[in-house]
Amino acid sequence: MGENLLKIGYDAESIKVLEGLEAVRKRPAMYIGSTGATGLHHLVYEVVDNSIDEALAGHCRKIGITIHVDNSITVEDDGRGIPVKEHPVKRRPTVEVVLTELHAGGKFENKAYKVSGGLHGVGITVVNFLSEWLDVEIKRDSHIYHQRYEKGRPVVQLSVEGESSETGTKITFKPDPEVFENTVFNFDKIAQRLRELAFLNAGISIVFTDERSGKAIEFKYDGGIVSFIQYLNKTKTTIHQNVIYFTGERDGTEIEIAMQWDNGYSEKIFSFANNINTVEGGTHLTGFKSALTRCINSYAANTNLLKDLRESLQGDDIREGLTAVISVRIRNPQFEGQTKTKLGNSEVEGYVKSLVNEKLSMFLEENPSTAKKIIGKAVEGARAREAARKARELIRRKGALETSSLPGKLADCQETNPALSELFIVEGDSAGGSAKQGRDRRNQAILPIRGKILNVEKARFDKMLSNEEIRDIITALGCGIGKEDFNLDKLRYHRIIIMTDADIDGSHIRTLLLTFFYRQMMPLVEGGYLYIAQPPLYKAKKGKVERYIKDDAAMDDFILGSVCETLTIRSACGENGLKGQGLVKALNWVARFNCILRKMSRRRMEEGVMEAFSLERGFNADTLKDEKTLNGLLDGIKAHLSQRYPETTPVRFSIVPDKGKGTFMVRCYSRKNGVQIETVVDLAFARSPEFQELRRLGTELDRIGRPPFYLEAGGTTSEVDSFRALMDRVFEIGKRGFYIQRYKGLGEMNPDQLWETTMDPEKRTLLQVRIEDAIEADGVFTRLMGDEVEPRREFIEEHALEVANLDI
Amino acid sequence: MSCPLCKGKASWKNNPYRPFCSERCRLIDLGRWAEGSYVIQKTDKKGFGIGE
């Protein structure tokens, strides 16, 4: 065939060349994608790719790219230089053939280069055709050759311009403004591609200079794609330190893979074939993904890391937080897809699979702790996926039911204007029944829910809202859930009232509901649509008078208020005959005093000892500095105890130095139920807020005096000899004649009572849930949830005190 | 403000997923409600979980 071509001669040959040039200049987009910015920059990449090919073949270490002030570009390498000898067939210098004939490059015969990039295979010829001018300078065979082209045609013969012992190719070109809409190059855009090339070709140096701005930058990464991963992950928190890397060859195809997981959820996999970023993926990516999934699953199953997971890990679970680079070098790349960036060679899938299976399995076996972290993350991903699926199901099922069928348990109201309607979410079926009967059916709807009780272990009861309860609430409210579905205009009731028992279980259900609304229906909380009902805890009855009382504190107030109408108290040193409002006030101080003492006694301190010290005027923090004064006080304390608290005797004291503080402490040994108790009175005690409060109250208590007290009521007088006994006696007298009923739950109230006390808009009090309340509920919920035992215990201890404070 | 689920940062303003940081976290939370995995343990009078 070569022989025949020769005979056809130069003219026919040159006509063909001209036809090629015309075709490219007429439809440039067919060859470089577009005549916009993408096509313009593509010219640079085509030339650089030639140099990279030299590098891949092992002949080039350094590539320089320069943008000149006139937006012309120079690409220079230290490769072998394009051959200049006369082409055996074309009878022209090879370089001229390369620059003027489409598909003339060495890469099409697969001999000169084992593998090569060059996206469309049009390469440097097209760059020449679309340039206003192009200069090529070749250092080869000790000479420097030069030739210039304009709009694709040589304007001079290839000539020797000097001598050089080096080799290399230097091409300078200026894109033709007749072809391109805009011929200004973007530094960052080119830099990004060059950096990528430097990563993909470990060790190669790419120096990029922009003479327009003076910027220069060198890309050189000895770590190759491992450095690429580190670069991509530099702002991430990775879950394992070292990048996983492996490489191998399968039937002439070179495969290189690097990967690392971070603690995020997105998946970033970059795949390359012969340095081309295969944005649309292809067979190498498919092979990688399927082998990764198989490999991780089989390792996880063998090491029993999937435990309670119902199904195996899916690819998406495993790839959450994964950053990976896959680079293959292949002899005959086939690019497919819209933008020709999808690798089509089917054999590559198997090659990559086999390599990943072999090398990744080995890595996991050799690095069990890293493997465990990776699998742990994937398991978390699988759980998340499962939860998200259930959430979607919940929403979807709700969608299917939509308004047409409200929950069966809902007793709706007649009113259709949401602004006038109320929904009571009531805990328990019996309470729900009472509420349904007691309500004003015109505008009050009732949704009974049950806080499901799980008997998880022997004696532990857990509370939760079941799927059904959640669904019923969502359906009854009608406003939907989630970013897209939620619509406040569809809310069917503008008052949503949570009505639960006044006990611990009730408060847990309330916490669950508040947390749910806060997290999933925030606009209801923010809009002030949520309320909490205030059912009474007690009913007190005397004769025909009935009173509902909401909690213990209110109960105490009520008893105290009523008893003080008829009671008079006298003591030796207090005001004479205290009664009425004055007495209520004084008894409140006593109650508070007793309460603090009781609280302190829970910390294994003797109440009587603390009472004695707080009532002893001569004692304060300063007294602890002086052993003698302290000693002098002890007789009084001892007398107080034997008089008021004879059960604590015999009492023994010892005064010892409080190390490092320059003070003394008193160790008081008393008895309680036959057991010795040690109460320490030291600086910390004297300065504690509790003791300070006791001191303050001691002064207030002067009005009522000191024990013994004489109580006169209903014509009889009785005597008590301590503050503690005083309150007990007052309540005992106060409760006389009252019938007090404690409601253990809403269900114990009959419908009328529930209406009257809790639901009747004329009489009830509702607490509106503010955003802070909901946030707090969420906090309580998080800590009560049970999966973090330690913080939960701390929380309860901490709050037990707060609650106690509130009770005072 | 921290996301109730992942404990990461969550902003309040202009965040359609609040109090969560993302749709992902919101959806997972909803899924947990749906599958009934949010459980409050009953505690005894002293305030400690029974059985601890």
PDB file of N, CA and C in Angstrom, chain A residues 135-188:
ATOM      1  N   ASP A 135       4.921  27.835  16.473  1.00  0.00           N
ATOM      2  CA  ASP A 135       6.362  27.621  16.301  1.00  0.00           C
ATOM      3  C   ASP A 135       6.726  26.303  16.930  1.00  0.00           C
ATOM      4  N   VAL A 136       7.463  25.464  16.187  1.00  0.00           N
ATOM      5  CA  VAL A 136       7.930  24.240  16.807  1.00  0.00           C
ATOM      6  C   VAL A 136       9.449  24.234  16.812  1.00  0.00           C
ATOM      7  N   GLU A 137      10.020  23.871  17.968  1.00  0.00           N
ATOM      8  CA  GLU A 137      11.470  23.826  18.096  1.00  0.00           C
ATOM      9  C   GLU A 137      11.827  22.462  18.669  1.00  0.00           C
ATOM     10  N   ILE A 138      12.670  21.744  17.973  1.00  0.00           N
ATOM     11  CA  ILE A 138      13.008  20.383  18.395  1.00  0.00           C
ATOM     12  C   ILE A 138      14.500  20.251  18.618  1.00  0.00           C
ATOM     13  N   LYS A 139      14.843  19.735  19.803  1.00  0.00           N
ATOM     14  CA  LYS A 139      16.249  19.450  20.062  1.00  0.00           C
ATOM     15  C   LYS A 139      16.423  17.948  19.940  1.00  0.00           C
ATOM     16  N   ARG A 140      17.199  17.573  18.969  1.00  0.00           N
ATOM     17  CA  ARG A 140      17.353  16.145  18.703  1.00  0.00           C
ATOM     18  C   ARG A 140      18.595  15.936  17.864  1.00  0.00           C
ATOM     19  N   ASP A 141      19.257  14.830  18.056  1.00  0.00           N
ATOM     20  CA  ASP A 141      20.453  14.489  17.273  1.00  0.00           C
ATOM     21  C   ASP A 141      21.448  15.645  17.254  1.00  0.00           C
ATOM     22  N   SER A 142      21.685  16.280  18.396  1.00  0.00           N
ATOM     23  CA  SER A 142      22.660  17.376  18.557  1.00  0.00           C
ATOM     24  C   SER A 142      22.280  18.680  17.867  1.00  0.00           C
ATOM     25  N   HIS A 143      21.109  18.733  17.210  1.00  0.00           N
ATOM     26  CA  HIS A 143      20.709  19.960  16.537  1.00  0.00           C
ATOM     27  C   HIS A 143      19.452  20.567  17.131  1.00  0.00           C
ATOM     28  N   ILE A 144      19.275  21.848  16.818  1.00  0.00           N
ATOM     29  CA  ILE A 144      18.012  22.498  17.145  1.00  0.00           C
ATOM     30  C   ILE A 144      17.300  22.804  15.836  1.00  0.00           C
ATOM     31  N   TYR A 145      16.104  22.246  15.661  1.00  0.00           N
ATOM     32  CA  TYR A 145      15.350  22.457  14.436  1.00  0.00           C
ATOM     33  C   TYR A 145      14.205  23.417  14.721  1.00  0.00           C
ATOM     34  N   HIS A 146      13.816  24.159  13.707  1.00  0.00           N
ATOM     35  CA  HIS A 146      12.714  25.094  13.880  1.00  0.00           C
ATOM     36  C   HIS A 146      11.828  25.141  12.643  1.00  0.00           C
ATOM     37  N   GLN A 147      10.543  25.333  12.891  1.00  0.00           N
ATOM     38  CA  GLN A 147       9.641  25.554  11.765  1.00  0.00           C
ATOM     39  C   GLN A 147       8.456  26.382  12.257  1.00  0.00           C
ATOM     40  N   ARG A 148       7.908  27.221  11.378  1.00  0.00           N
ATOM     41  CA  ARG A 148       6.770  28.051  11.757  1.00  0.00           C
ATOM     42  C   ARG A 148       5.576  27.764  10.861  1.00  0.00           C
ATOM     43  N   TYR A 149       4.411  27.779  11.460  1.00  0.00           N
ATOM     44  CA  TYR A 149       3.155  27.541  10.732  1.00  0.00           C
ATOM     45  C   TYR A 149       2.226  28.720  10.953  1.00  0.00           C
ATOM     46  N   GLU A 150       1.384  28.990   9.958  1.00  0.00           N
ATOM     47  CA  GLU A 150       0.334  29.981  10.153  1.00  0.00           C
ATOM     48  C   GLU A 150      -0.977  29.394   9.685  1.00  0.00           C
ATOM     49  N   LYS A 151      -1.962  29.464  10.528  1.00  0.00           N
ATOM     50  CA  LYS A 151      -3.277  28.855  10.262  1.00  0.00           C
ATOM     51  C   LYS A 151      -3.139  27.443   9.705  1.00  0.00           C
ATOM     52  N   GLY A 152      -2.193  26.720  10.269  1.00  0.00           N
ATOM     53  CA  GLY A 152      -2.062  25.307   9.933  1.00  0.00           C
ATOM     54  C   GLY A 152      -1.107  24.979   8.793  1.00  0.00           C
ATOM     55  N   ARG A 153      -0.640  26.006   8.047  1.00  0.00           N
ATOM     56  CA  ARG A 153       0.251  25.712   6.919  1.00  0.00           C
ATOM     57  C   ARG A 153       1.683  26.141   7.241  1.00  0.00           C
ATOM     58  N   PRO A 154       2.665  25.288   6.857  1.00  0.00           N
ATOM     59  CA  PRO A 154       4.058  25.692   7.096  1.00  0.00           C
ATOM     60  C   PRO A 154       4.394  26.917   6.247  1.00  0.00           C
ATOM     61  N   VAL A 155       5.016  27.913   6.863  1.00  0.00           N
ATOM     62  CA  VAL A 155       5.386  29.088   6.076  1.00  0.00           C
ATOM     63  C   VAL A 155       6.857  29.077   5.708  1.00  0.00           C
ATOM     64  N   VAL A 156       7.647  28.205   6.390  1.00  0.00           N
ATOM     65  CA  VAL A 156       9.060  28.025   6.023  1.00  0.00           C
ATOM     66  C   VAL A 156       9.356  26.536   6.083  1.00  0.00           C
ATOM     67  N   GLN A 157      10.441  26.155   5.475  1.00  0.00           N
ATOM     68  CA  GLN A 157      10.919  24.774   5.569  1.00  0.00           C
ATOM     69  C   GLN A 157      11.496  24.546   6.950  1.00  0.00           C
ATOM     70  N   LEU A 158      11.481  23.265   7.397  1.00  0.00           N
ATOM     71  CA  LEU A 158      12.139  22.933   8.658  1.00  0.00           C
ATOM     72  C   LEU A 158      13.624  23.217   8.511  1.00  0.00           C
ATOM     73  N   SER A 159      14.193  23.987   9.466  1.00  0.00           N
ATOM     74  CA  SER A 159      15.606  24.328   9.313  1.00  0.00           C
ATOM     75  C   SER A 159      16.361  24.139  10.618  1.00  0.00           C
ATOM     76  N   VAL A 160      17.672  23.947  10.488  1.00  0.00           N
ATOM     77  CA  VAL A 160      18.516  23.827  11.674  1.00  0.00           C
ATOM     78  C   VAL A 160      18.866  25.219  12.156  1.00  0.00           C
ATOM     79  N   GLU A 161      18.658  25.480  13.430  1.00  0.00           N
ATOM     80  CA  GLU A 161      18.906  26.823  13.947  1.00  0.00           C
ATOM     81  C   GLU A 161      20.077  26.893  14.895  1.00  0.00           C
ATOM     82  N   GLY A 162      20.613  25.724  15.227  1.00  0.00           N
ATOM     83  CA  GLY A 162      21.739  25.729  16.146  1.00  0.00           C
ATOM     84  C   GLY A 162      22.046  24.334  16.607  1.00  0.00           C
ATOM     85  N   GLU A 163      22.894  24.242  17.638  1.00  0.00           N
ATOM     86  CA  GLU A 163      23.304  22.940  18.122  1.00  0.00           C
ATOM     87  C   GLU A 163      22.962  22.796  19.594  1.00  0.00           C
ATOM     88  N   SER A 164      22.684  21.565  20.002  1.00  0.00           N
ATOM     89  CA  SER A 164      22.392  21.323  21.405  1.00  0.00           C
ATOM     90  C   SER A 164      22.656  19.869  21.734  1.00  0.00           C
ATOM     91  N   SER A 165      23.139  19.649  22.942  1.00  0.00           N
ATOM     92  CA  SER A 165      23.374  18.269  23.342  1.00  0.00           C
ATOM     93  C   SER A 165      22.125  17.684  23.997  1.00  0.00           C
ATOM     94  N   GLU A 166      21.137  18.549  24.224  1.00  0.00           N
ATOM     95  CA  GLU A 166      19.915  18.094  24.892  1.00  0.00           C
ATOM     96  C   GLU A 166      18.890  17.611  23.887  1.00  0.00           C
ATOM     97  N   THR A 167      17.815  17.049  24.421  1.00  0.00           N
ATOM     98  CA  THR A 167      16.697  16.680  23.552  1.00  0.00           C
ATOM     99  C   THR A 167      15.419  17.269  24.118  1.00  0.00           C
ATOM    100  N   GLY A 168      14.401  17.390  23.271  1.00  0.00           N
ATOM    101  CA  GLY A 168      13.120  17.895  23.750  1.00  0.00           C
ATOM    102  C   GLY A 168      12.327  18.566  22.655  1.00  0.00           C
ATOM    103  N   THR A 169      11.079  18.857  22.967  1.00  0.00           N
ATOM    104  CA  THR A 169      10.190  19.522  22.025  1.00  0.00           C
ATOM    105  C   THR A 169       9.637  20.767  22.680  1.00  0.00           C
ATOM    106  N   LYS A 170       9.570  21.852  21.938  1.00  0.00           N
ATOM    107  CA  LYS A 170       8.992  23.087  22.451  1.00  0.00           C
ATOM    108  C   LYS A 170       8.009  23.606  21.421  1.00  0.00           C
ATOM    109  N   ILE A 171       6.765  23.713  21.834  1.00  0.00           N
ATOM    110  CA  ILE A 171       5.750  24.201  20.903  1.00  0.00           C
ATOM    111  C   ILE A 171       5.127  25.470  21.454  1.00  0.00           C
ATOM    112  N   THR A 172       5.130  26.524  20.631  1.00  0.00           N
ATOM    113  CA  THR A 172       4.482  27.764  21.038  1.00  0.00           C
ATOM    114  C   THR A 172       3.381  28.061  20.031  1.00  0.00           C
ATOM    115  N   PHE A 173       2.185  28.341  20.543  1.00  0.00           N
ATOM    116  CA  PHE A 173       1.091  28.604  19.600  1.00  0.00           C
ATOM    117  C   PHE A 173       0.178  29.682  20.124  1.00  0.00           C
ATOM    118  N   LYS A 174      -0.491  30.333  19.196  1.00  0.00           N
ATOM    119  CA  LYS A 174      -1.465  31.339  19.592  1.00  0.00           C
ATOM    120  C   LYS A 174      -2.796  30.974  18.949  1.00  0.00           C
ATOM    121  N   PRO A 175      -3.793  30.665  19.764  1.00  0.00           N
ATOM    122  CA  PRO A 175      -5.090  30.279  19.215  1.00  0.00           C
ATOM    123  C   PRO A 175      -5.637  31.369  18.300  1.00  0.00           C
ATOM    124  N   ASP A 176      -6.270  30.937  17.221  1.00  0.00           N
ATOM    125  CA  ASP A 176      -6.748  31.872  16.206  1.00  0.00           C
ATOM    126  C   ASP A 176      -8.031  32.567  16.668  1.00  0.00           C
ATOM    127  N   PRO A 177      -7.993  33.888  16.809  1.00  0.00           N
ATOM    128  CA  PRO A 177      -9.195  34.603  17.249  1.00  0.00           C
ATOM    129  C   PRO A 177     -10.345  34.507  16.235  1.00  0.00           C
ATOM    130  N   GLU A 178     -10.036  34.093  15.001  1.00  0.00           N
ATOM    131  CA  GLU A 178     -11.114  33.884  14.019  1.00  0.00           C
ATOM    132  C   GLU A 178     -11.927  32.643  14.377  1.00  0.00           C
ATOM    133  N   VAL A 179     -11.298  31.736  15.130  1.00  0.00           N
ATOM    134  CA  VAL A 179     -11.978  30.483  15.480  1.00  0.00           C
ATOM    135  C   VAL A 179     -12.630  30.579  16.854  1.00  0.00           C
ATOM    136  N   PHE A 180     -11.874  31.147  17.823  1.00  0.00           N
ATOM    137  CA  PHE A 180     -12.359  31.151  19.202  1.00  0.00           C
ATOM    138  C   PHE A 180     -13.036  32.468  19.579  1.00  0.00           C
ATOM    139  N   GLU A 181     -14.107  32.312  20.350  1.00  0.00           N
ATOM    140  CA  GLU A 181     -14.862  33.484  20.782  1.00  0.00           C
ATOM    141  C   GLU A 181     -14.012  34.374  21.685  1.00  0.00           C
ATOM    142  N   ASN A 182     -13.189  33.713  22.472  1.00  0.00           N
ATOM    143  CA  ASN A 182     -12.380  34.420  23.450  1.00  0.00           C
ATOM    144  C   ASN A 182     -11.060  33.663  23.557  1.00  0.00           C
ATOM    145  N   THR A 183      -9.960  34.395  23.435  1.00  0.00           N
ATOM    146  CA  THR A 183      -8.677  33.685  23.452  1.00  0.00           C
ATOM    147  C   THR A 183      -7.867  33.953  24.707  1.00  0.00           C
ATOM    148  N   VAL A 184      -8.546  34.333  25.793  1.00  0.00           N
ATOM    149  CA  VAL A 184      -7.845  34.574  27.064  1.00  0.00           C
ATOM    150  C   VAL A 184      -7.878  33.303  27.910  1.00  0.00           C
ATOM    151  N   PHE A 185      -6.692  32.869  28.358  1.00  0.00           N
ATOM    152  CA  PHE A 185      -6.612  31.648  29.146  1.00  0.00           C
ATOM    153  C   PHE A 185      -6.848  31.908  30.631  1.00  0.00           C
ATOM    154  N   ASN A 186      -7.396  30.880  31.278  1.00  0.00           N
ATOM    155  CA  ASN A 186      -7.681  30.963  32.710  1.00  0.00           C
ATOM    156  C   ASN A 186      -6.622  30.173  33.473  1.00  0.00           C
ATOM    157  N   PHE A 187      -5.872  30.867  34.296  1.00  0.00           N
ATOM    158  CA  PHE A 187      -4.765  30.253  35.024  1.00  0.00           C
ATOM    159  C   PHE A 187      -5.229  29.078  35.884  1.00  0.00           C
ATOM    160  N   ASP A 188      -6.266  29.328  36.698  1.00  0.00           N
ATOM    161  CA  ASP A 188      -6.706  28.297  37.647  1.00  0.00           C
ATOM    162  C   ASP A 188      -7.177  27.024  36.953  1.00  0.00           C
TER     163      ASP A 188
END
